[in-house]
Coordinates of C-alpha atoms and ligand atoms in Angstrom, one line a residue:
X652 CA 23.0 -44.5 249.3
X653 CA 19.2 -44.3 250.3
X654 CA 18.4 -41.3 252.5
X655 CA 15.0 -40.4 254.1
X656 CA 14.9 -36.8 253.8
X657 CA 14.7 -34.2 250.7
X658 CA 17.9 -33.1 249.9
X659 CA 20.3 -31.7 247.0
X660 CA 23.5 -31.8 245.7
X661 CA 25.5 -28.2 245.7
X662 CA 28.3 -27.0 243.4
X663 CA 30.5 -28.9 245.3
X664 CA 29.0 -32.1 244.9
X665 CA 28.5 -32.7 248.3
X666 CA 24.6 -34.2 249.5
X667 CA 23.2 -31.5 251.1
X668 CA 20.3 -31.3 254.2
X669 CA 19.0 -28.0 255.0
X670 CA 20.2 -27.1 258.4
X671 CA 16.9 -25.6 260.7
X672 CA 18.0 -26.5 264.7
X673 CA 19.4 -23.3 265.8
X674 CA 22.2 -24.7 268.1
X675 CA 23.5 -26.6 265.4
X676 CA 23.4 -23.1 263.2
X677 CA 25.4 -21.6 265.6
X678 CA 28.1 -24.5 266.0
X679 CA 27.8 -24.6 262.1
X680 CA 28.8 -21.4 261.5
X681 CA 31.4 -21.5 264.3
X682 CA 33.2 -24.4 262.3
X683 CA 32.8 -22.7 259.2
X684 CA 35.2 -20.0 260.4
X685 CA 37.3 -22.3 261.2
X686 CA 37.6 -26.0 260.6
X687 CA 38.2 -28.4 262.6
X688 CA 40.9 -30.0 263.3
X689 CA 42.1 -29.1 259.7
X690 CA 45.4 -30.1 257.8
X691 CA 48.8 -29.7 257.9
X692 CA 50.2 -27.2 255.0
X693 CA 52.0 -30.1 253.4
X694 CA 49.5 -33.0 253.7
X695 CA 49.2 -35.3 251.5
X696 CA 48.2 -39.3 251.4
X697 CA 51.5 -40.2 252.4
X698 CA 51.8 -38.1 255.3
X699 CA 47.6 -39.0 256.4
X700 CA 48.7 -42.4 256.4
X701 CA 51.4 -42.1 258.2
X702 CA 50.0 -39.8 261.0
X703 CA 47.1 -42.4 261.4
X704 CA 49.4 -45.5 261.4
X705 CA 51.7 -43.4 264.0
X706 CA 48.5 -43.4 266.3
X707 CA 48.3 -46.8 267.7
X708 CA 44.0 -45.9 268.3
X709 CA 43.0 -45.2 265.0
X710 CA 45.8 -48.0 263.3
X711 CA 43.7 -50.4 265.3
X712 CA 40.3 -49.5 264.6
X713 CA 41.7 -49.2 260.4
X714 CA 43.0 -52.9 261.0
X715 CA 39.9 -54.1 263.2
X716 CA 37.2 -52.4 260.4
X717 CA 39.0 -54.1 257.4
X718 CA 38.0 -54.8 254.1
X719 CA 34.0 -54.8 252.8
X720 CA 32.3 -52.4 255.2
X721 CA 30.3 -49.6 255.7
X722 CA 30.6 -46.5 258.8
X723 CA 30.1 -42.7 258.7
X724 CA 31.8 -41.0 260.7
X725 CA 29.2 -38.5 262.4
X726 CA 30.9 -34.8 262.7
X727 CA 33.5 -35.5 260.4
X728 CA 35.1 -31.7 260.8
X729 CA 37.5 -31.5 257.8
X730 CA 37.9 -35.6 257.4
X731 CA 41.3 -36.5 258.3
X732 CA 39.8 -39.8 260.0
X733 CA 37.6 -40.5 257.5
X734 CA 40.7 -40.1 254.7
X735 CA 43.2 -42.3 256.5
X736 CA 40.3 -44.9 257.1
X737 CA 39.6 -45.1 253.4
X738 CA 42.7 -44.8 252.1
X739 CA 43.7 -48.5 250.7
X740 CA 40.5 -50.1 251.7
X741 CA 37.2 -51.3 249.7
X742 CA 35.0 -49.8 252.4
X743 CA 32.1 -47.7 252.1
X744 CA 32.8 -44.5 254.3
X745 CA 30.6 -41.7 254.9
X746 CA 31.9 -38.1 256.1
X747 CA 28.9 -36.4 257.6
X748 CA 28.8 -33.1 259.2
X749 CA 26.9 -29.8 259.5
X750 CA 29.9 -27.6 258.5
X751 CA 30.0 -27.3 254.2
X752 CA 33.4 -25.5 254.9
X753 CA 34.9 -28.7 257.1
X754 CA 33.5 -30.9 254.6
X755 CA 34.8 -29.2 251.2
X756 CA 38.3 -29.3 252.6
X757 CA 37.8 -32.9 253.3
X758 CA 36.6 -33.6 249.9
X759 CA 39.0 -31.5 248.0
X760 CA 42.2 -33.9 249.9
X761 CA 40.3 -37.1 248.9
X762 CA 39.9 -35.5 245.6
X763 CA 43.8 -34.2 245.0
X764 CA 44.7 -37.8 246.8
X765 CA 42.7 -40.1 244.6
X766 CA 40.8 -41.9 247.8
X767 CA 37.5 -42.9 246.0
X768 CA 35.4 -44.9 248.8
X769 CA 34.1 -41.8 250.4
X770 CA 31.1 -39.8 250.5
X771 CA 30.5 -36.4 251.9
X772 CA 26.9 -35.3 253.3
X773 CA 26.1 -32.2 255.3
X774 CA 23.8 -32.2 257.9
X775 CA 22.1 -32.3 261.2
X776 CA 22.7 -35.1 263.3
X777 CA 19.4 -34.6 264.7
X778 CA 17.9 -35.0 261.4
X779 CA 16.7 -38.8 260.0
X780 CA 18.2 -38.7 257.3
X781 CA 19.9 -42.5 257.1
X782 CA 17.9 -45.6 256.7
X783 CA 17.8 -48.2 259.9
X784 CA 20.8 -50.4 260.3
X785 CA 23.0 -49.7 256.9
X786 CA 26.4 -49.2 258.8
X787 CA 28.8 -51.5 260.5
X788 CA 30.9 -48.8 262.3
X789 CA 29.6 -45.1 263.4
X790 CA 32.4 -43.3 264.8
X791 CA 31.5 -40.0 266.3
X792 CA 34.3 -38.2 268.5
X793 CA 33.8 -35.0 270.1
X794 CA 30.8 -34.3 268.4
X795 CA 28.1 -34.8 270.7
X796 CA 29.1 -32.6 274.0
X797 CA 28.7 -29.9 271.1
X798 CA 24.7 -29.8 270.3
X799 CA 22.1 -28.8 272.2
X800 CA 20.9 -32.6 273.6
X801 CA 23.7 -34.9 273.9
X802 CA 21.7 -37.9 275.0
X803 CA 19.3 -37.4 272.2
X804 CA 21.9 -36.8 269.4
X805 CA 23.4 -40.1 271.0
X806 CA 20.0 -41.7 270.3
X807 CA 19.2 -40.5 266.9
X808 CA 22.2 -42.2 265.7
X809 CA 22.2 -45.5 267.3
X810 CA 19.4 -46.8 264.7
X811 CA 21.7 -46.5 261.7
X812 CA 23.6 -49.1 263.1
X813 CA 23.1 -53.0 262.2
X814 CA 23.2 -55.7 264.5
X815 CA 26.3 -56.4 265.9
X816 CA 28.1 -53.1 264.3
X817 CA 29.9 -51.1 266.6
X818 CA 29.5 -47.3 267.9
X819 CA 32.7 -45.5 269.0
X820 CA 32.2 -42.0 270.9
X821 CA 34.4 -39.5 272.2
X822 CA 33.2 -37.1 274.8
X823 CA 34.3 -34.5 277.0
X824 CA 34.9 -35.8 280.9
X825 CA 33.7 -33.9 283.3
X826 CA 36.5 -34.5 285.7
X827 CA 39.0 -35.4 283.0
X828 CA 38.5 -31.8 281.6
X829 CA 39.9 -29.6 284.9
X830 CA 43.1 -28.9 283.5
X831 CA 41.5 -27.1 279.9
X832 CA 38.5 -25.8 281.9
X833 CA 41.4 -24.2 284.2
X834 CA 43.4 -22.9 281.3
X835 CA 40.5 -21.4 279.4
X836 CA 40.7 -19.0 282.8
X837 CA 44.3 -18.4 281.6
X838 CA 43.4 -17.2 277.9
X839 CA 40.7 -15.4 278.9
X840 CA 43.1 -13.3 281.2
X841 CA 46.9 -13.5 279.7
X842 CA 45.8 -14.7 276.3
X843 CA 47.3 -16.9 273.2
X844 CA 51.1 -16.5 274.0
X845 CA 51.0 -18.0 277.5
X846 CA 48.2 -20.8 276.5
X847 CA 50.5 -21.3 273.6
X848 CA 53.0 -22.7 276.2
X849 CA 50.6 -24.1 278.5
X850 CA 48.8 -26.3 276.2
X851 CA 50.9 -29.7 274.9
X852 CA 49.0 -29.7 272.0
X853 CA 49.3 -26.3 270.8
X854 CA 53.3 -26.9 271.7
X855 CA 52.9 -29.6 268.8
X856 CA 51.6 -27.9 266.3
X857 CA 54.2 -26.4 263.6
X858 CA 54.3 -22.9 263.9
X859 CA 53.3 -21.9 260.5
X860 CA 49.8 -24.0 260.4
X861 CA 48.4 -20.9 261.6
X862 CA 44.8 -21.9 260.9
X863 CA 45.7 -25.4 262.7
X864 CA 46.9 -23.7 265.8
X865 CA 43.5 -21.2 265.3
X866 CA 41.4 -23.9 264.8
X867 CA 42.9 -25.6 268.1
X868 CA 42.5 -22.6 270.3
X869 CA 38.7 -21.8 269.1
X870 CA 37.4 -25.3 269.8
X871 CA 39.5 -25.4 273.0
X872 CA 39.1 -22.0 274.7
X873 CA 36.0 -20.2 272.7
X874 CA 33.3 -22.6 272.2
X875 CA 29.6 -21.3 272.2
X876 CA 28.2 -24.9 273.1
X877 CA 30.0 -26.9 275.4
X878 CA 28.8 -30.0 278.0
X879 CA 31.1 -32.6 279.7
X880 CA 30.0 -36.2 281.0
X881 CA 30.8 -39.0 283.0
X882 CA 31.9 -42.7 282.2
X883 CA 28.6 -43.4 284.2
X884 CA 26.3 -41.4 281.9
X885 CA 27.5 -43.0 278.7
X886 CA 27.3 -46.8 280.5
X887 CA 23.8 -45.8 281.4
X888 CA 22.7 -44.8 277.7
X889 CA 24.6 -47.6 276.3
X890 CA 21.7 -49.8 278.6
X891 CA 19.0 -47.9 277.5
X892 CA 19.8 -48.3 274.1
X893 CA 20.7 -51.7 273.6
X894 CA 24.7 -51.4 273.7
X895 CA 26.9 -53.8 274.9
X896 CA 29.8 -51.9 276.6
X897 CA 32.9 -53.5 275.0
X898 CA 36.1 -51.1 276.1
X899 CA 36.9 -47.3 276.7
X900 CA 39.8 -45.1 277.0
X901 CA 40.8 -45.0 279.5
X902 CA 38.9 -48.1 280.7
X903 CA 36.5 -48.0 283.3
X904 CA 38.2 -50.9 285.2
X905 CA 41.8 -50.6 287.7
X906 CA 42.1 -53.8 287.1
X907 CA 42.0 -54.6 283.4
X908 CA 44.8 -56.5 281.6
X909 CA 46.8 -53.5 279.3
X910 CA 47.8 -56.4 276.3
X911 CA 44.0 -56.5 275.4
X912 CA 43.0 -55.5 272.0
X913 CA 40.8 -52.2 271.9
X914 CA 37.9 -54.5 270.8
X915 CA 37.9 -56.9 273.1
X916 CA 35.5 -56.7 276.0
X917 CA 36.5 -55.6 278.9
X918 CA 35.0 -54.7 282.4
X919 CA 33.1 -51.7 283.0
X920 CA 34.6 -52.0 287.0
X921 CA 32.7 -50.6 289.8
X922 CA 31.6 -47.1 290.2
X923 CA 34.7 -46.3 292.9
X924 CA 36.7 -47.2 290.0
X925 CA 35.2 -45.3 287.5
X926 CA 35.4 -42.4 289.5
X927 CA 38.5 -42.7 290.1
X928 CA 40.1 -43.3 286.7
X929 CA 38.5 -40.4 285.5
X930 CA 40.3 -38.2 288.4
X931 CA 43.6 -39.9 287.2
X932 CA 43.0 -38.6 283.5
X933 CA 43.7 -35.3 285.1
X934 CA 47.1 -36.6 286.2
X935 CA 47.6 -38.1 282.5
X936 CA 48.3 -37.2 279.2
X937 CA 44.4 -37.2 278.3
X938 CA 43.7 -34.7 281.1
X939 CA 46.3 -32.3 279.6
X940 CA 45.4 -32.8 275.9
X941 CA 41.2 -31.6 276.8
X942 CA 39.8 -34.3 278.9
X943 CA 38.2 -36.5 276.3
X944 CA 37.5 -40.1 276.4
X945 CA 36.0 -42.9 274.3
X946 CA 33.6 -45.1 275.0
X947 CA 33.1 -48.2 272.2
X948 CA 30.0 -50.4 272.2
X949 CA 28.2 -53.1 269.9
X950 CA 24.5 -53.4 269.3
X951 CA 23.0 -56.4 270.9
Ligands
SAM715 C1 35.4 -30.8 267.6 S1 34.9 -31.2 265.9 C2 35.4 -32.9 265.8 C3 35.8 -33.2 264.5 C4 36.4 -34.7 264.4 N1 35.4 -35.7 264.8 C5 37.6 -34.9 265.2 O1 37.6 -35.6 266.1 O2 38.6 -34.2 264.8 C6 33.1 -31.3 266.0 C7 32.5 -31.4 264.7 O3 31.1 -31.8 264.9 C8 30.3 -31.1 264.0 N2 29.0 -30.9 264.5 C9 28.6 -30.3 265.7 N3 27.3 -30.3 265.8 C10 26.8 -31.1 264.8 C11 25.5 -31.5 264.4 N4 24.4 -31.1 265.2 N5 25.3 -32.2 263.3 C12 26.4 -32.6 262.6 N6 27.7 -32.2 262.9 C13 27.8 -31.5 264.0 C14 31.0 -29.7 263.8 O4 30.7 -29.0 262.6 C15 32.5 -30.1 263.9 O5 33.1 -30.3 262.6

């Protein structure tokens, strides 16, 4: 792989960018404390796969990317995505993040797991570091709401796409979010045990990953950089960077036919019911597991 900036390779073996923004340093170092989302104790392949293939999302996207293609996945964290999308498949995946904790972890499970089709390169997404148009896919899910310029991290990536490749992101909503942005009031005043009960993800979590259920609470409760958006401000960057919309979750539309695949296009609705789906996420199971939602798109 061709990059634009200087860079070397560490002990690790992992491409390395030096890191200057001082947001991201701070987000850095938070992740370096603790990775995120991080593994099970007893993960393997086995149990990667079948995680991803239990998630009817990310079994999709593995079976719509297929064989013979390139994507990063921008903010990686410790890889889990990047793993289960390489695992059995001839593609050409990148693992790119600003945290050389997250990263080592990542590389160490494709290393102990034999998964040979992926790279790891830390860095700033604000950074050029990636030629023009060299991926197919860039996947980048709750990455963005955490730098200092959303909209412009959203634009420094869009070049590294090719024609016709598609861009997946995952933001926080700023309606969808009420139920988190209300329990964060909760652990800041009654603490862990309570939010432990409170929070249907933390209630899934086996007890003894501690540093799962650590990692959890910090990115949840005790972020330093934190912004939420709307379905309206992504549809408008889409435009302004030459994105078709194609589908998000949930979808913009009320009146959208469920059977669709993900990638298909669908409609973007009206405003009134884009407004409105995102007050029902707070009613849903993506309102009470942090509000985020995904928004796919492929360059015209
Ligand atoms: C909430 S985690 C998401 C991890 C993974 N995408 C997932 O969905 O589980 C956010 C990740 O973005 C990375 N990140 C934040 N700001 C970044 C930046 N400016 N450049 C590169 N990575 C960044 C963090 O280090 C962290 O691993």
């Amino acid at each position: 792989m061709k990059f634009k900036k200087n860079f070397f390779t560490n002990n690790d073996d992992i491409v390395d960018f030096d890191i200057t923004d001082s947001t991201t340093r701070k987000v850095k170092e938070f992740y370096e404390k603790f990775p995120f989302p991080n593994y099970k104790l007893n993960d393997n392949k086995q149990t990667i796969l079948e995680q991803g293939d239990k998630n009817s999302f990310a079994k999709e996207l593995k079976s719509f990317i297929g064989f013979n293609k390139s994507m990063i996945e921008i903010g990686s964290g410790t890889c889990q995505l990047s793993n289960y999308l390489a695992i059995g498949t001839n593609n050409e995946i990148c693992a790119f993040d600003s945290s050389l904790t997250s990263l080592k972890i990542g590389k160490k499970f494709a290393k102990e797991n034999n998964i040979p089709n992926i790279n790891f390169i830390r860095g700033d997404i604000f950074d050029k570091i990636f030629e023009d148009e060299i991926f197919d896919f860039i996947l980048c899910n709750g990455v963005l709401h955490h730098t200092a310029n959303p909209y412009k991290a959203f634009c420094s990536i869009v070049p590294y796409l090719k024609k016709n490749g598609y861009i997946l992101i995952g933001l926080y909503n700023k309606i969808g979010r009420t139920r988190t942005n209300f329990r964060r009031y909760i652990y800041k005043i009654f603490g862990e045990k309570i939010t432990m009960y409170l929070d249907p993800i933390l209630r899934k979590i086996d007890k003894n990953s501690k540093d799962k259920i650590e990692a959890w609470i910090r990115d949840q409760y005790l972020h330093p950089v934190e912004t939420s958006h709307t379905f309206d401000e992504v549809l408008n960057w889409f435009k302004l960077n030459n994105i078709e919309f194609i589908n998000s979750i949930p979808q913009c539309s009320l009146f959208e036919e469920p059977s669709k695949s993900f990638f298909d296009k669908t409609k973007q609705g009206t405003f009134i019911e884009r407004i409105l789906q995102q007050f029902m996420m707070i009613l849903s199971r993506y309102g009470s597991e942090g509000g985020l939602f995904i928004f796919v798109g492929r360059k015209k």
